[in-house]
Amino acid sequence: MPIDTSKVAVIYCSVHHKNTKKLIDAIAEKYPDILLLDAASVVLKDLQRYELIGVASGIFYGKMHRSVLKFLEDNLPEHKKSFVIYTSGASKDDYGKDAEAIIAKKKCTLLGKYSCRGHDTFGPFALVGGLNKKHPDSSEIDGAVKFFEEMIK
C-alpha cells in the first residue's frame, strides 16, 4: 500500500556545500507535502504521526552529522519505516551505519539507503578546490528522487 507523502518526514543536516540538501530539495520539489526537518535547528519534534522517516546527512569523519544522530536518538519513534540518504567525498557503503544502528535500536524497519558523491573540501583537498566538484550531479539527484519513490510505493 503506497505511503501518503504528507506522512513522510526527512531529518537532515547539510552544511559546507549543501550536497545533501540538493538531494532532499529535489525530492521535496516533486513531493512538496513531505516535512523537512533541519536537525541543526530543530531539537525536538513529535514524529508519531509520520509513517516513513528519512535520515539525510553529509558524512563528517566517517559518520553522519552529530546533530542528525542526536535528533534520531531523542525523537525517532519505535516501529516506523525509515530510509537513509547520504553524500560523501569518498564512496563507502557503510557510512550510514551509525544512523542504521539507531534505527535498529528503535525497532524501525530500514527500507533502503541511497548515497552518492558530494563536493568535498576537507583538509588538503581544499588547496586544489576539493574532490567531486560537480557532485551531486543531475543523474545523482534524479537517482535520489527515484530512490524516494521506491520507498513510498
PDB file of C-alpha atoms in Angstrom, residues 1-152:
ATOM      1  CA  MET A   1       0.000   0.000   0.000  1.00  0.00           C
ATOM      2  CA  PRO A   2       1.504   3.376  -1.004  1.00  0.00           C
ATOM      3  CA  ILE A   3       2.571   5.841   1.682  1.00  0.00           C
ATOM      4  CA  ASP A   4       0.820   9.221   1.763  1.00  0.00           C
ATOM      5  CA  THR A   5       3.675  11.723   1.331  1.00  0.00           C
ATOM      6  CA  SER A   6       2.100  14.055   3.903  1.00  0.00           C
ATOM      7  CA  LYS A   7       3.082  11.334   6.391  1.00  0.00           C
ATOM      8  CA  VAL A   8       6.770  11.440   5.447  1.00  0.00           C
ATOM      9  CA  ALA A   9       9.385  13.339   7.443  1.00  0.00           C
ATOM     10  CA  VAL A  10      13.050  13.713   6.494  1.00  0.00           C
ATOM     11  CA  ILE A  11      15.546  14.695   9.163  1.00  0.00           C
ATOM     12  CA  TYR A  12      18.652  16.189   7.598  1.00  0.00           C
ATOM     13  CA  CYS A  13      21.796  18.172   8.109  1.00  0.00           C
ATOM     14  CA  SER A  14      23.618  19.677   5.160  1.00  0.00           C
ATOM     15  CA  VAL A  15      26.495  22.075   5.754  1.00  0.00           C
ATOM     16  CA  HIS A  16      29.556  23.217   3.769  1.00  0.00           C
ATOM     17  CA  HIS A  17      28.493  22.699   0.124  1.00  0.00           C
ATOM     18  CA  LYS A  18      24.828  21.722   0.722  1.00  0.00           C
ATOM     19  CA  ASN A  19      25.324  18.442  -1.167  1.00  0.00           C
ATOM     20  CA  THR A  20      22.695  16.530   0.803  1.00  0.00           C
ATOM     21  CA  LYS A  21      20.251  19.466   0.697  1.00  0.00           C
ATOM     22  CA  LYS A  22      20.339  19.316  -3.114  1.00  0.00           C
ATOM     23  CA  LEU A  23      19.050  15.737  -2.943  1.00  0.00           C
ATOM     24  CA  ILE A  24      16.265  16.313  -0.450  1.00  0.00           C
ATOM     25  CA  ASP A  25      15.249  19.608  -2.088  1.00  0.00           C
ATOM     26  CA  ALA A  26      14.721  17.724  -5.363  1.00  0.00           C
ATOM     27  CA  ILE A  27      12.537  15.206  -3.525  1.00  0.00           C
ATOM     28  CA  ALA A  28      10.584  17.995  -1.793  1.00  0.00           C
ATOM     29  CA  GLU A  29      10.127  19.844  -5.084  1.00  0.00           C
ATOM     30  CA  LYS A  30       8.352  16.810  -6.533  1.00  0.00           C
ATOM     31  CA  TYR A  31       6.592  15.930  -3.248  1.00  0.00           C
ATOM     32  CA  PRO A  32       6.010  19.282  -1.500  1.00  0.00           C
ATOM     33  CA  ASP A  33       3.913  17.843   1.326  1.00  0.00           C
ATOM     34  CA  ILE A  34       6.814  15.943   2.946  1.00  0.00           C
ATOM     35  CA  LEU A  35       8.205  17.500   6.101  1.00  0.00           C
ATOM     36  CA  LEU A  36      11.873  18.507   6.037  1.00  0.00           C
ATOM     37  CA  LEU A  37      13.464  18.994   9.454  1.00  0.00           C
ATOM     38  CA  ASP A  38      16.918  20.545   9.735  1.00  0.00           C
ATOM     39  CA  ALA A  39      18.464  18.716  12.693  1.00  0.00           C
ATOM     40  CA  ALA A  40      20.870  21.608  13.235  1.00  0.00           C
ATOM     41  CA  SER A  41      17.981  23.929  14.149  1.00  0.00           C
ATOM     42  CA  VAL A  42      15.134  21.659  15.337  1.00  0.00           C
ATOM     43  CA  VAL A  43      15.883  19.862  18.580  1.00  0.00           C
ATOM     44  CA  LEU A  44      12.597  18.148  19.463  1.00  0.00           C
ATOM     45  CA  LYS A  45       9.739  17.047  17.255  1.00  0.00           C
ATOM     46  CA  ASP A  46       6.942  14.568  17.803  1.00  0.00           C
ATOM     47  CA  LEU A  47       7.161  12.226  14.806  1.00  0.00           C
ATOM     48  CA  GLN A  48       4.463   9.748  15.842  1.00  0.00           C
ATOM     49  CA  ARG A  49       2.073  10.761  13.031  1.00  0.00           C
ATOM     50  CA  TYR A  50       4.641  10.017  10.314  1.00  0.00           C
ATOM     51  CA  GLU A  51       4.665   6.602   8.627  1.00  0.00           C
ATOM     52  CA  LEU A  52       8.042   6.985   6.930  1.00  0.00           C
ATOM     53  CA  ILE A  53      11.012   8.809   8.435  1.00  0.00           C
ATOM     54  CA  GLY A  54      14.082   9.534   6.347  1.00  0.00           C
ATOM     55  CA  VAL A  55      17.536  10.456   7.556  1.00  0.00           C
ATOM     56  CA  ALA A  56      19.832  12.522   5.328  1.00  0.00           C
ATOM     57  CA  SER A  57      23.296  13.895   6.003  1.00  0.00           C
ATOM     58  CA  GLY A  58      26.693  14.603   4.636  1.00  0.00           C
ATOM     59  CA  ILE A  59      29.484  12.471   6.049  1.00  0.00           C
ATOM     60  CA  PHE A  60      31.899  14.014   8.556  1.00  0.00           C
ATOM     61  CA  TYR A  61      34.919  11.997   9.681  1.00  0.00           C
ATOM     62  CA  GLY A  62      33.202   8.813   8.507  1.00  0.00           C
ATOM     63  CA  LYS A  63      29.868   9.487  10.239  1.00  0.00           C
ATOM     64  CA  MET A  64      26.600  11.264   9.669  1.00  0.00           C
ATOM     65  CA  HIS A  65      26.427  14.728  11.233  1.00  0.00           C
ATOM     66  CA  ARG A  66      26.167  14.583  15.025  1.00  0.00           C
ATOM     67  CA  SER A  67      23.000  16.736  15.052  1.00  0.00           C
ATOM     68  CA  VAL A  68      21.195  14.123  12.920  1.00  0.00           C
ATOM     69  CA  LEU A  69      22.307  11.271  15.160  1.00  0.00           C
ATOM     70  CA  LYS A  70      21.298  13.167  18.311  1.00  0.00           C
ATOM     71  CA  PHE A  71      17.937  14.053  16.758  1.00  0.00           C
ATOM     72  CA  LEU A  72      17.313  10.380  15.952  1.00  0.00           C
ATOM     73  CA  GLU A  73      18.273   9.271  19.454  1.00  0.00           C
ATOM     74  CA  ASP A  74      15.913  11.813  21.008  1.00  0.00           C
ATOM     75  CA  ASN A  75      12.982  11.812  18.564  1.00  0.00           C
ATOM     76  CA  LEU A  76      12.729   8.693  16.414  1.00  0.00           C
ATOM     77  CA  PRO A  77       9.633   6.736  17.497  1.00  0.00           C
ATOM     78  CA  GLU A  78       9.753   2.963  17.587  1.00  0.00           C
ATOM     79  CA  HIS A  79       8.371   0.727  14.846  1.00  0.00           C
ATOM     80  CA  LYS A  80       8.480   3.211  11.952  1.00  0.00           C
ATOM     81  CA  LYS A  81       9.574   2.666   8.366  1.00  0.00           C
ATOM     82  CA  SER A  82      12.769   4.523   7.552  1.00  0.00           C
ATOM     83  CA  PHE A  83      15.413   5.218   4.943  1.00  0.00           C
ATOM     84  CA  VAL A  84      18.901   6.740   4.842  1.00  0.00           C
ATOM     85  CA  ILE A  85      20.431   9.161   2.318  1.00  0.00           C
ATOM     86  CA  TYR A  86      23.973  10.492   2.478  1.00  0.00           C
ATOM     87  CA  THR A  87      26.581  12.288   0.402  1.00  0.00           C
ATOM     88  CA  SER A  88      30.298  11.846   0.866  1.00  0.00           C
ATOM     89  CA  GLY A  89      33.646  12.673  -0.632  1.00  0.00           C
ATOM     90  CA  ALA A  90      34.585   9.001  -0.836  1.00  0.00           C
ATOM     91  CA  SER A  91      32.422   6.090  -1.851  1.00  0.00           C
ATOM     92  CA  LYS A  92      31.744   3.677   1.017  1.00  0.00           C
ATOM     93  CA  ASP A  93      28.679   1.579   1.706  1.00  0.00           C
ATOM     94  CA  ASP A  94      28.934   1.661   5.475  1.00  0.00           C
ATOM     95  CA  TYR A  95      28.899   5.407   6.150  1.00  0.00           C
ATOM     96  CA  GLY A  96      25.233   5.233   7.198  1.00  0.00           C
ATOM     97  CA  LYS A  97      25.871   2.532   9.794  1.00  0.00           C
ATOM     98  CA  ASP A  98      25.654   4.934  12.753  1.00  0.00           C
ATOM     99  CA  ALA A  99      22.137   6.034  11.770  1.00  0.00           C
ATOM    100  CA  GLU A 100      21.223   2.450  10.883  1.00  0.00           C
ATOM    101  CA  ALA A 101      22.241   1.347  14.389  1.00  0.00           C
ATOM    102  CA  ILE A 102      19.869   3.898  15.943  1.00  0.00           C
ATOM    103  CA  ILE A 103      17.105   2.840  13.539  1.00  0.00           C
ATOM    104  CA  ALA A 104      17.612  -0.790  14.573  1.00  0.00           C
ATOM    105  CA  LYS A 105      17.712   0.116  18.268  1.00  0.00           C
ATOM    106  CA  LYS A 106      14.346   1.861  17.863  1.00  0.00           C
ATOM    107  CA  LYS A 107      12.961  -1.299  16.198  1.00  0.00           C
ATOM    108  CA  CYS A 108      12.284   0.582  12.964  1.00  0.00           C
ATOM    109  CA  THR A 109      12.326  -1.044   9.524  1.00  0.00           C
ATOM    110  CA  LEU A 110      15.057   0.228   7.206  1.00  0.00           C
ATOM    111  CA  LEU A 111      13.576   0.213   3.698  1.00  0.00           C
ATOM    112  CA  GLY A 112      16.806   1.211   1.967  1.00  0.00           C
ATOM    113  CA  LYS A 113      19.679   3.630   1.640  1.00  0.00           C
ATOM    114  CA  TYR A 114      20.945   5.889  -1.097  1.00  0.00           C
ATOM    115  CA  SER A 115      24.337   7.507  -1.339  1.00  0.00           C
ATOM    116  CA  CYS A 116      26.308   9.469  -3.863  1.00  0.00           C
ATOM    117  CA  ARG A 117      29.414  11.574  -4.078  1.00  0.00           C
ATOM    118  CA  GLY A 118      29.419  15.148  -2.879  1.00  0.00           C
ATOM    119  CA  HIS A 119      31.795  18.064  -3.300  1.00  0.00           C
ATOM    120  CA  ASP A 120      34.383  17.685  -0.538  1.00  0.00           C
ATOM    121  CA  THR A 121      36.943  20.291   0.528  1.00  0.00           C
ATOM    122  CA  PHE A 122      38.148  18.555   3.685  1.00  0.00           C
ATOM    123  CA  GLY A 123      41.776  19.080   4.691  1.00  0.00           C
ATOM    124  CA  PRO A 124      44.412  19.252   1.967  1.00  0.00           C
ATOM    125  CA  PHE A 125      41.818  18.769  -0.783  1.00  0.00           C
ATOM    126  CA  ALA A 126      40.773  22.401  -0.232  1.00  0.00           C
ATOM    127  CA  LEU A 127      44.089  23.506  -1.764  1.00  0.00           C
ATOM    128  CA  VAL A 128      43.039  22.095  -5.144  1.00  0.00           C
ATOM    129  CA  GLY A 129      39.388  23.109  -4.938  1.00  0.00           C
ATOM    130  CA  GLY A 130      38.267  19.826  -3.406  1.00  0.00           C
ATOM    131  CA  LEU A 131      37.112  16.457  -4.691  1.00  0.00           C
ATOM    132  CA  ASN A 132      33.970  15.708  -6.699  1.00  0.00           C
ATOM    133  CA  LYS A 133      33.493  19.351  -7.655  1.00  0.00           C
ATOM    134  CA  LYS A 134      30.381  18.774  -9.753  1.00  0.00           C
ATOM    135  CA  HIS A 135      28.644  16.342  -7.408  1.00  0.00           C
ATOM    136  CA  PRO A 136      25.965  15.548  -6.750  1.00  0.00           C
ATOM    137  CA  ASP A 137      25.244  15.831 -10.464  1.00  0.00           C
ATOM    138  CA  SER A 138      21.821  15.750 -12.111  1.00  0.00           C
ATOM    139  CA  SER A 139      21.820  11.969 -12.509  1.00  0.00           C
ATOM    140  CA  GLU A 140      22.637  11.500  -8.801  1.00  0.00           C
ATOM    141  CA  ILE A 141      19.919  13.971  -7.828  1.00  0.00           C
ATOM    142  CA  ASP A 142      17.444  12.157 -10.085  1.00  0.00           C
ATOM    143  CA  GLY A 143      18.607   8.902  -8.504  1.00  0.00           C
ATOM    144  CA  ALA A 144      17.692  10.208  -5.043  1.00  0.00           C
ATOM    145  CA  VAL A 145      14.188  11.108  -6.261  1.00  0.00           C
ATOM    146  CA  LYS A 146      13.751   7.654  -7.803  1.00  0.00           C
ATOM    147  CA  PHE A 147      15.022   6.047  -4.612  1.00  0.00           C
ATOM    148  CA  PHE A 148      12.446   8.012  -2.595  1.00  0.00           C
ATOM    149  CA  GLU A 149       9.689   6.978  -4.983  1.00  0.00           C
ATOM    150  CA  GLU A 150      10.568   3.327  -4.348  1.00  0.00           C
ATOM    151  CA  MET A 151      10.160   3.967  -0.603  1.00  0.00           C
ATOM    152  CA  ILE A 152       6.611   5.302  -0.984  1.00  0.00           C
TER     153      ILE A 152
END
